[in-house]
mmCIF file of C-alpha atoms in Angstrom:
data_model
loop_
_atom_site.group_PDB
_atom_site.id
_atom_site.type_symbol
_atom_site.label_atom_id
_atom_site.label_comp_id
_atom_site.label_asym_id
_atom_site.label_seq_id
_atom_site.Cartn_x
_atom_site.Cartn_y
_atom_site.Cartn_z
ATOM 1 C CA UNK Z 1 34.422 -15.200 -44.545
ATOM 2 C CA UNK Z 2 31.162 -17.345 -44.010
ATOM 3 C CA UNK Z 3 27.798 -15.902 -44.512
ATOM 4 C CA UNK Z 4 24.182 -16.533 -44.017
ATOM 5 C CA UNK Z 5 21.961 -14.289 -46.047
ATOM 6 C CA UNK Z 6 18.386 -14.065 -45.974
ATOM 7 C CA UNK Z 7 16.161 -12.437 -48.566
ATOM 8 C CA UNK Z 8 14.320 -10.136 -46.425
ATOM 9 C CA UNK Z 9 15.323 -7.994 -43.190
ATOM 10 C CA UNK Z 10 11.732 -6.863 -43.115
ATOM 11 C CA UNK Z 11 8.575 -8.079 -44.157
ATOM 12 C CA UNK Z 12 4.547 -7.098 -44.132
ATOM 13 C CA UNK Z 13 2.119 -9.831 -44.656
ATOM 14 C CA UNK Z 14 -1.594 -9.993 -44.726
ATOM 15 C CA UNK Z 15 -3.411 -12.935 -42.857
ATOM 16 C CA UNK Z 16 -4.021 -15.847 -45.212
ATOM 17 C CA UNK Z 17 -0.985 -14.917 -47.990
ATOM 18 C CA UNK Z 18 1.110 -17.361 -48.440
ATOM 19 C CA UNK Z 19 4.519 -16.272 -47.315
ATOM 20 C CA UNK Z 20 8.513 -17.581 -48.749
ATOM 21 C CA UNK Z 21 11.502 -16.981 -46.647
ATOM 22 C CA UNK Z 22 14.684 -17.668 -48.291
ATOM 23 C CA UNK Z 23 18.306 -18.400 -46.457
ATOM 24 C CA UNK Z 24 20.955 -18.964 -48.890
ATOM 25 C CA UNK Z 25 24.876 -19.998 -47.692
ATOM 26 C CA UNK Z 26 28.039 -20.037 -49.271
ATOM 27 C CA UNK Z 27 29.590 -22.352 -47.082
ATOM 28 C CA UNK Z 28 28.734 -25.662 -48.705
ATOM 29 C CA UNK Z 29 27.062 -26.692 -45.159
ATOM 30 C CA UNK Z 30 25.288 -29.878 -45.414
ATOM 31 C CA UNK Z 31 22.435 -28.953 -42.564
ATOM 32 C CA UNK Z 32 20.746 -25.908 -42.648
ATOM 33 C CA UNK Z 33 18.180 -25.039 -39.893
ATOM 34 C CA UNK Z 34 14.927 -22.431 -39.407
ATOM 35 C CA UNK Z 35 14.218 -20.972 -36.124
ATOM 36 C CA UNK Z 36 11.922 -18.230 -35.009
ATOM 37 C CA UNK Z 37 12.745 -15.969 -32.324
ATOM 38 C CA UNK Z 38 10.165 -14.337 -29.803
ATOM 39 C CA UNK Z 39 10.956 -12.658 -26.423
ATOM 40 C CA UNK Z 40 11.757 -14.878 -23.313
ATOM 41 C CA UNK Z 41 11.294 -18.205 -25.277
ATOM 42 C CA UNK Z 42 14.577 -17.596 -26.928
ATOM 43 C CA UNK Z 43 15.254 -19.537 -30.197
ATOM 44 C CA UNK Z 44 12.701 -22.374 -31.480
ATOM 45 C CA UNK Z 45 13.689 -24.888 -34.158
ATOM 46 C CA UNK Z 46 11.037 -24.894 -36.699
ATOM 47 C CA UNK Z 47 12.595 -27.254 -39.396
ATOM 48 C CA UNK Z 48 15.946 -28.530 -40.515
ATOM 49 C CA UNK Z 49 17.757 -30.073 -43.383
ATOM 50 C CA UNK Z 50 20.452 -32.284 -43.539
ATOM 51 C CA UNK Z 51 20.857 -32.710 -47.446
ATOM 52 C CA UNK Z 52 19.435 -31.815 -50.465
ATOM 53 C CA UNK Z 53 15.367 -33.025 -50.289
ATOM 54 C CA UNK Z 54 15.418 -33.908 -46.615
ATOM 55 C CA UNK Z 55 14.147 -32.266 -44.145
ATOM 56 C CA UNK Z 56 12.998 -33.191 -40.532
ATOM 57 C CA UNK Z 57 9.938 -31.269 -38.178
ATOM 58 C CA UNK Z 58 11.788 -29.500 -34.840
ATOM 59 C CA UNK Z 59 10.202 -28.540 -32.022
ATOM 60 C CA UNK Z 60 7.535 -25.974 -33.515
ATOM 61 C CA UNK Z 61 6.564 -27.610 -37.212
ATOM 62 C CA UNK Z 62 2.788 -26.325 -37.221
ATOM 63 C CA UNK Z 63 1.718 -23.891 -39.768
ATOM 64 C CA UNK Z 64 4.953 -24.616 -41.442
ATOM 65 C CA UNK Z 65 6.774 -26.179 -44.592
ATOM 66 C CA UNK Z 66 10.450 -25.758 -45.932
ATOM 67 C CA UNK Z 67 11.986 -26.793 -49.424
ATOM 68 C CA UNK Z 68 15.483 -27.811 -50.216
ATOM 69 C CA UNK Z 69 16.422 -27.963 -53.757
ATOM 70 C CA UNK Z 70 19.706 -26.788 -53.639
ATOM 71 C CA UNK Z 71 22.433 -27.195 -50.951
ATOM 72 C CA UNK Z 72 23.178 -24.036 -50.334
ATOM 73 C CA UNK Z 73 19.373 -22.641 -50.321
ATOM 74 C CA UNK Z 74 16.867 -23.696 -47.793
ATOM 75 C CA UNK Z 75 13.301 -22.002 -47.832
ATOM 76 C CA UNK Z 76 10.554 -21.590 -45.481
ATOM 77 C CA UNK Z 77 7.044 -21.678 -46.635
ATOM 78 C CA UNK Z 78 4.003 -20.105 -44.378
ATOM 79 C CA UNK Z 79 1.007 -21.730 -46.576
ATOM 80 C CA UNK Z 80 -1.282 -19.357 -45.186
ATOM 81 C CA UNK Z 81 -0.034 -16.906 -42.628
ATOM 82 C CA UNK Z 82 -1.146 -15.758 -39.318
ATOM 83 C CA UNK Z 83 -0.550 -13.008 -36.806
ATOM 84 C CA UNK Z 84 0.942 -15.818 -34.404
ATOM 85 C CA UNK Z 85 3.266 -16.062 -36.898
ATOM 86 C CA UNK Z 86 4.751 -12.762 -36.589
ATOM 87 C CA UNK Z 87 8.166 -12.807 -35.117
ATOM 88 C CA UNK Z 88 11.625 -12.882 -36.355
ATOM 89 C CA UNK Z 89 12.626 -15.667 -38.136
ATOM 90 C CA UNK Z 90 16.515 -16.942 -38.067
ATOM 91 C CA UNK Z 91 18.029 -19.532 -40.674
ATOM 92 C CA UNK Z 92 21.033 -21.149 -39.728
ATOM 93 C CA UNK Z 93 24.098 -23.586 -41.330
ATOM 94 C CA UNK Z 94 26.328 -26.078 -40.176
ATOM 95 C CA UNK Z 95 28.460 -28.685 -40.919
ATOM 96 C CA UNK Z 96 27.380 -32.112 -40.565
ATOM 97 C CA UNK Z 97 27.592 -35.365 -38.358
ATOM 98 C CA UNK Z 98 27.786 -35.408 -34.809
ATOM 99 C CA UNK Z 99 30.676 -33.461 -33.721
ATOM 100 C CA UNK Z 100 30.232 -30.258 -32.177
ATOM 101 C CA UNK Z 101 30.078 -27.948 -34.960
ATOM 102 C CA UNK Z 102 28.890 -24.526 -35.070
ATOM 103 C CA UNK Z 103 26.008 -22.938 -36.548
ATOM 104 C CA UNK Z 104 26.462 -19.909 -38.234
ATOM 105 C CA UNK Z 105 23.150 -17.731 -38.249
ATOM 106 C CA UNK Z 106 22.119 -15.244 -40.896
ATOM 107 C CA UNK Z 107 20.622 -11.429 -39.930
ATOM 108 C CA UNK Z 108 17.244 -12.291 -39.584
ATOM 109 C CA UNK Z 109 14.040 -11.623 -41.504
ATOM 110 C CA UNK Z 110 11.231 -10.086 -38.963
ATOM 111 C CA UNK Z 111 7.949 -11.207 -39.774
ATOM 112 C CA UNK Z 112 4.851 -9.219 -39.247
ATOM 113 C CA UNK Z 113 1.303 -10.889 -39.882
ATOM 114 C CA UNK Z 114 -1.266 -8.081 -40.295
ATOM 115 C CA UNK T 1 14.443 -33.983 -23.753
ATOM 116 C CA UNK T 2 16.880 -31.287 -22.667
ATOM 117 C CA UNK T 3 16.343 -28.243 -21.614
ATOM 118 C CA UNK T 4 18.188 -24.577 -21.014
ATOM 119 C CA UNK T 5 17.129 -21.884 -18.585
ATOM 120 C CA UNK T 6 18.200 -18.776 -18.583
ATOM 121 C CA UNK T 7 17.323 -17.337 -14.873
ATOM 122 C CA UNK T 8 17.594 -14.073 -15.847
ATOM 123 C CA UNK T 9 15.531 -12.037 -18.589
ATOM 124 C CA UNK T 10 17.231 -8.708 -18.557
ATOM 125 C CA UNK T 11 20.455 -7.754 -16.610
ATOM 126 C CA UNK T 12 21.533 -3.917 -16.291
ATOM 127 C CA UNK T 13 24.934 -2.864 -15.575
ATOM 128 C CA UNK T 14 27.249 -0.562 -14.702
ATOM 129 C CA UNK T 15 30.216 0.244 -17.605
ATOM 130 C CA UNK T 16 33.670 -1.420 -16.041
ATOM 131 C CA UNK T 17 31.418 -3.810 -13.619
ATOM 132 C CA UNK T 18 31.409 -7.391 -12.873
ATOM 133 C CA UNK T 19 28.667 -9.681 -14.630
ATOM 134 C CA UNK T 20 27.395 -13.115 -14.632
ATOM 135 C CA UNK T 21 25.091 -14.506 -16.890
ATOM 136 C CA UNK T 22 23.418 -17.380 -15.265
ATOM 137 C CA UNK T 23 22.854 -20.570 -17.347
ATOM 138 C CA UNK T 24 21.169 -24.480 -15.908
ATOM 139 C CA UNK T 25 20.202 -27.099 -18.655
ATOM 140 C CA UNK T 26 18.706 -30.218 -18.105
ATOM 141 C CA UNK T 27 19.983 -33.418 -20.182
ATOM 142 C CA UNK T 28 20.190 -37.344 -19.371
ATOM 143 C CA UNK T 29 23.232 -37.701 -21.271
ATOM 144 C CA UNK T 30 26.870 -35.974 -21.687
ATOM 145 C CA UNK T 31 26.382 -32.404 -23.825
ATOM 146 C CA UNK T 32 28.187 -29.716 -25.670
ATOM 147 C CA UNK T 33 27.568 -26.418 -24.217
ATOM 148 C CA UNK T 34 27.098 -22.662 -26.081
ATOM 149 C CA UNK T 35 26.836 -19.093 -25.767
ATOM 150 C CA UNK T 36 25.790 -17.168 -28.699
ATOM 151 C CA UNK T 37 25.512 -13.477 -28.523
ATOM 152 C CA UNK T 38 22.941 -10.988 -30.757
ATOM 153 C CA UNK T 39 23.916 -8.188 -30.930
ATOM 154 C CA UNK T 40 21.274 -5.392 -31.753
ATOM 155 C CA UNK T 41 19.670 -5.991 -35.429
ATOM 156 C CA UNK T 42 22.515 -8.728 -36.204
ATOM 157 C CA UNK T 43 22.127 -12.446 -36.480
ATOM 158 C CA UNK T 44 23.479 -14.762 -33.550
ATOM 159 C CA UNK T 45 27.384 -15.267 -33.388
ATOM 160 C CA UNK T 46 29.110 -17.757 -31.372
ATOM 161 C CA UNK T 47 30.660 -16.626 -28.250
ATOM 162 C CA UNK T 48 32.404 -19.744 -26.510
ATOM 163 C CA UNK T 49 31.463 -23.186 -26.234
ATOM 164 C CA UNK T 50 32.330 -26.319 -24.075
ATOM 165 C CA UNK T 51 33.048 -29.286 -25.626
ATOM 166 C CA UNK T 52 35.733 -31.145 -23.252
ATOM 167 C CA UNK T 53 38.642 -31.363 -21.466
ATOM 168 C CA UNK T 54 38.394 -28.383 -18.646
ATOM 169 C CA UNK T 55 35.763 -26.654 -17.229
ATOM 170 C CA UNK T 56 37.034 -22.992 -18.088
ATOM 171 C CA UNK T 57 36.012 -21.714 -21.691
ATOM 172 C CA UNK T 58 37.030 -18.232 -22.553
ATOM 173 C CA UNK T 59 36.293 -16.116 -25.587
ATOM 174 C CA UNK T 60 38.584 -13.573 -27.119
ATOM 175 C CA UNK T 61 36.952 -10.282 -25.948
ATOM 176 C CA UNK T 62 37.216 -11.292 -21.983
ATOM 177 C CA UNK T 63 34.124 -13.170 -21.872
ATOM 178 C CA UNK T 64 34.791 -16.778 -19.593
ATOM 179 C CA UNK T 65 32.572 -19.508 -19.202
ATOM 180 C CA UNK T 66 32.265 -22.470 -16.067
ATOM 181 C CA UNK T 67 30.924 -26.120 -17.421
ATOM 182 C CA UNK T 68 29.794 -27.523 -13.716
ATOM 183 C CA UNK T 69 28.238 -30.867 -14.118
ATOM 184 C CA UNK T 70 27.289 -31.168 -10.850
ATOM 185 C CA UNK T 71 24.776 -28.144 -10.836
ATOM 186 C CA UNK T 72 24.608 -28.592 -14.547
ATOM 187 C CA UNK T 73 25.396 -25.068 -14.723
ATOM 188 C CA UNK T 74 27.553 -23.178 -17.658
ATOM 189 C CA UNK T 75 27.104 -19.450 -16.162
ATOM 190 C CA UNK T 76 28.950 -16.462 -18.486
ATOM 191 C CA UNK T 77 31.271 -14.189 -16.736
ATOM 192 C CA UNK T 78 32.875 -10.879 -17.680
ATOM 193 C CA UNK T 79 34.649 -9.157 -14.984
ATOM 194 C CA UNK T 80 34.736 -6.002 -16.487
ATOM 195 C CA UNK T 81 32.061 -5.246 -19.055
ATOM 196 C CA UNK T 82 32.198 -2.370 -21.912
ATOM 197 C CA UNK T 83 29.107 -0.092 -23.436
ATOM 198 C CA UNK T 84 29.849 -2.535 -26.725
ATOM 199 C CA UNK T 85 29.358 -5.738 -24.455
ATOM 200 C CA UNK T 86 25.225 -4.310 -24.748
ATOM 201 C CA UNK T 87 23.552 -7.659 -26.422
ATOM 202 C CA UNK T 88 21.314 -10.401 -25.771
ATOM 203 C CA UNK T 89 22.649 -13.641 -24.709
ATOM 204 C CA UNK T 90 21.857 -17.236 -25.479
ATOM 205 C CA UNK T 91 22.830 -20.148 -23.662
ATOM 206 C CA UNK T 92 22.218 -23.439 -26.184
ATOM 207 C CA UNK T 93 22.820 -27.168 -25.520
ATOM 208 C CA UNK T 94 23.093 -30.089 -27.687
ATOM 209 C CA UNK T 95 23.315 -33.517 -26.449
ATOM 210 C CA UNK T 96 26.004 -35.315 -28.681
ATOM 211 C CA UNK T 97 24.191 -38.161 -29.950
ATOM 212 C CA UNK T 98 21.462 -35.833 -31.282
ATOM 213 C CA UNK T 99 23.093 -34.690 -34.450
ATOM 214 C CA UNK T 100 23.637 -30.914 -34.612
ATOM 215 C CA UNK T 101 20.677 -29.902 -32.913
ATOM 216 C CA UNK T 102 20.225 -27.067 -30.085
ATOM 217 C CA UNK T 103 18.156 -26.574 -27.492
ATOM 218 C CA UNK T 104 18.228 -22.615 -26.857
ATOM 219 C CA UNK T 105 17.612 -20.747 -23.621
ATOM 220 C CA UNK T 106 15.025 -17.676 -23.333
ATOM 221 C CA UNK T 107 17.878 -15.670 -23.958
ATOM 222 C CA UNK T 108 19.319 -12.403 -21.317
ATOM 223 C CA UNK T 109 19.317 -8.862 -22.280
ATOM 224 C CA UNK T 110 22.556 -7.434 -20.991
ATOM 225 C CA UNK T 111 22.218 -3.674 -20.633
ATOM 226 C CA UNK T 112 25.820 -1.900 -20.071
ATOM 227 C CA UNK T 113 25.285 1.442 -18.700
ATOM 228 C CA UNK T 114 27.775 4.551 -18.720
#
């Protein structure tokens, strides 16, 4: 059975700490993605990877970094959090190239900036 | 740049009623076409998805989806929907030259009532 874990289902911040979210898969995906999720603007791509070290900016990079050191982990970094970053945050695997392939999404880590 | 709208935020319903989901992206060139569905406190799963070949798409618990190219439309249909069947909704699009990227819609809250 595939699976997406994250590290945290829920997490408390203070403005200005910095913040680690970590997505770990057992599928031996190549791409792994980071979205955050906030009513009526559905799913935003923050980063993704598409091997070990590489990483590319999506649509919402600001504020943001990730880290790849292993294939099957994939973290996001919040240098120095905000309350606009509060939200649910969604990390996601695939396989790669161009075909359709699926992504398969882990729980979910919700974010609150206080 | 694509882009998905979901026309409708929230969508309350009668248990053992007809539904439709409505679902219009935006794209210059040929696409693949999703649903995902959340349900509450879970990660996204995948639903149904269009890839080719013919315009009906149907998912294993009586869900059905509609690629029209014309309207660009992909609208989700259930004609009888269940109290489990509560869930948000995501309509996603990825263009197939851009790698495995999506583009996700706002997202609709269907609300099955007894």
């Amino acid at each position: 059975d595939v699976k997406v874990t994250q590290s945290s289902r829920y997490l408390v911040k203070r403005t200005g700490e910095k913040v680690f979210l970590e997505c770990v898969q057992d599928m031996d995906h190549e791409n792994m993605f980071w979205y955050r999720q906030d009513p009526g603007l559905g799913l935003r791509l923050i980063y993704f990877s598409y091997d070990v070290k590489m990483k590319e900016k999506g649509d919402i990079p600001e504020g943001y970094s990730v880290s790849r050191e292993k294939k099957e982990r994939f973290s996001l970094i919040l240098e120095s959090a905000s309350t606009n970053q509060t939200s649910m945050y969604l990390c996601a695997s695939s396989l790669p190239g161009t075909g359709p392939n699926e992504q398969y999404f882990g729980p979910g880590t919700r974010l609150t900036v206080t | 740049a694509q882009s998905v709208t979901q026309l409708d935020s929230q969508v309350p319903v009668f248990e053992e009623a007809p539904v439709e989901l409505r679902c219009n992206y935006s794209s210059s060139v040929s696409v693949y076409l999703f649903w995902y569905v959340q349900y509450p406190n879970q990660g996204l799963q995948l639903l149904l998805k269009y890839l080719s070949g013919s315009t009906l798409v149907e998912s294993i618990n009586g869900f059905e989806a509609e690629f029209n190219k014309s309207q660009t439309s992909f609208h989700l249909r259930k004609p009888s929907v269940h109290i489990s069947d509560t869930a948000e909704y995501f309509c996603a699009v990825r263009n197939n030259n851009a790698g495995n990227m999506l583009t996700f819609g706002g997202g609709t809250r269907l609300m099955v009532k007894p």
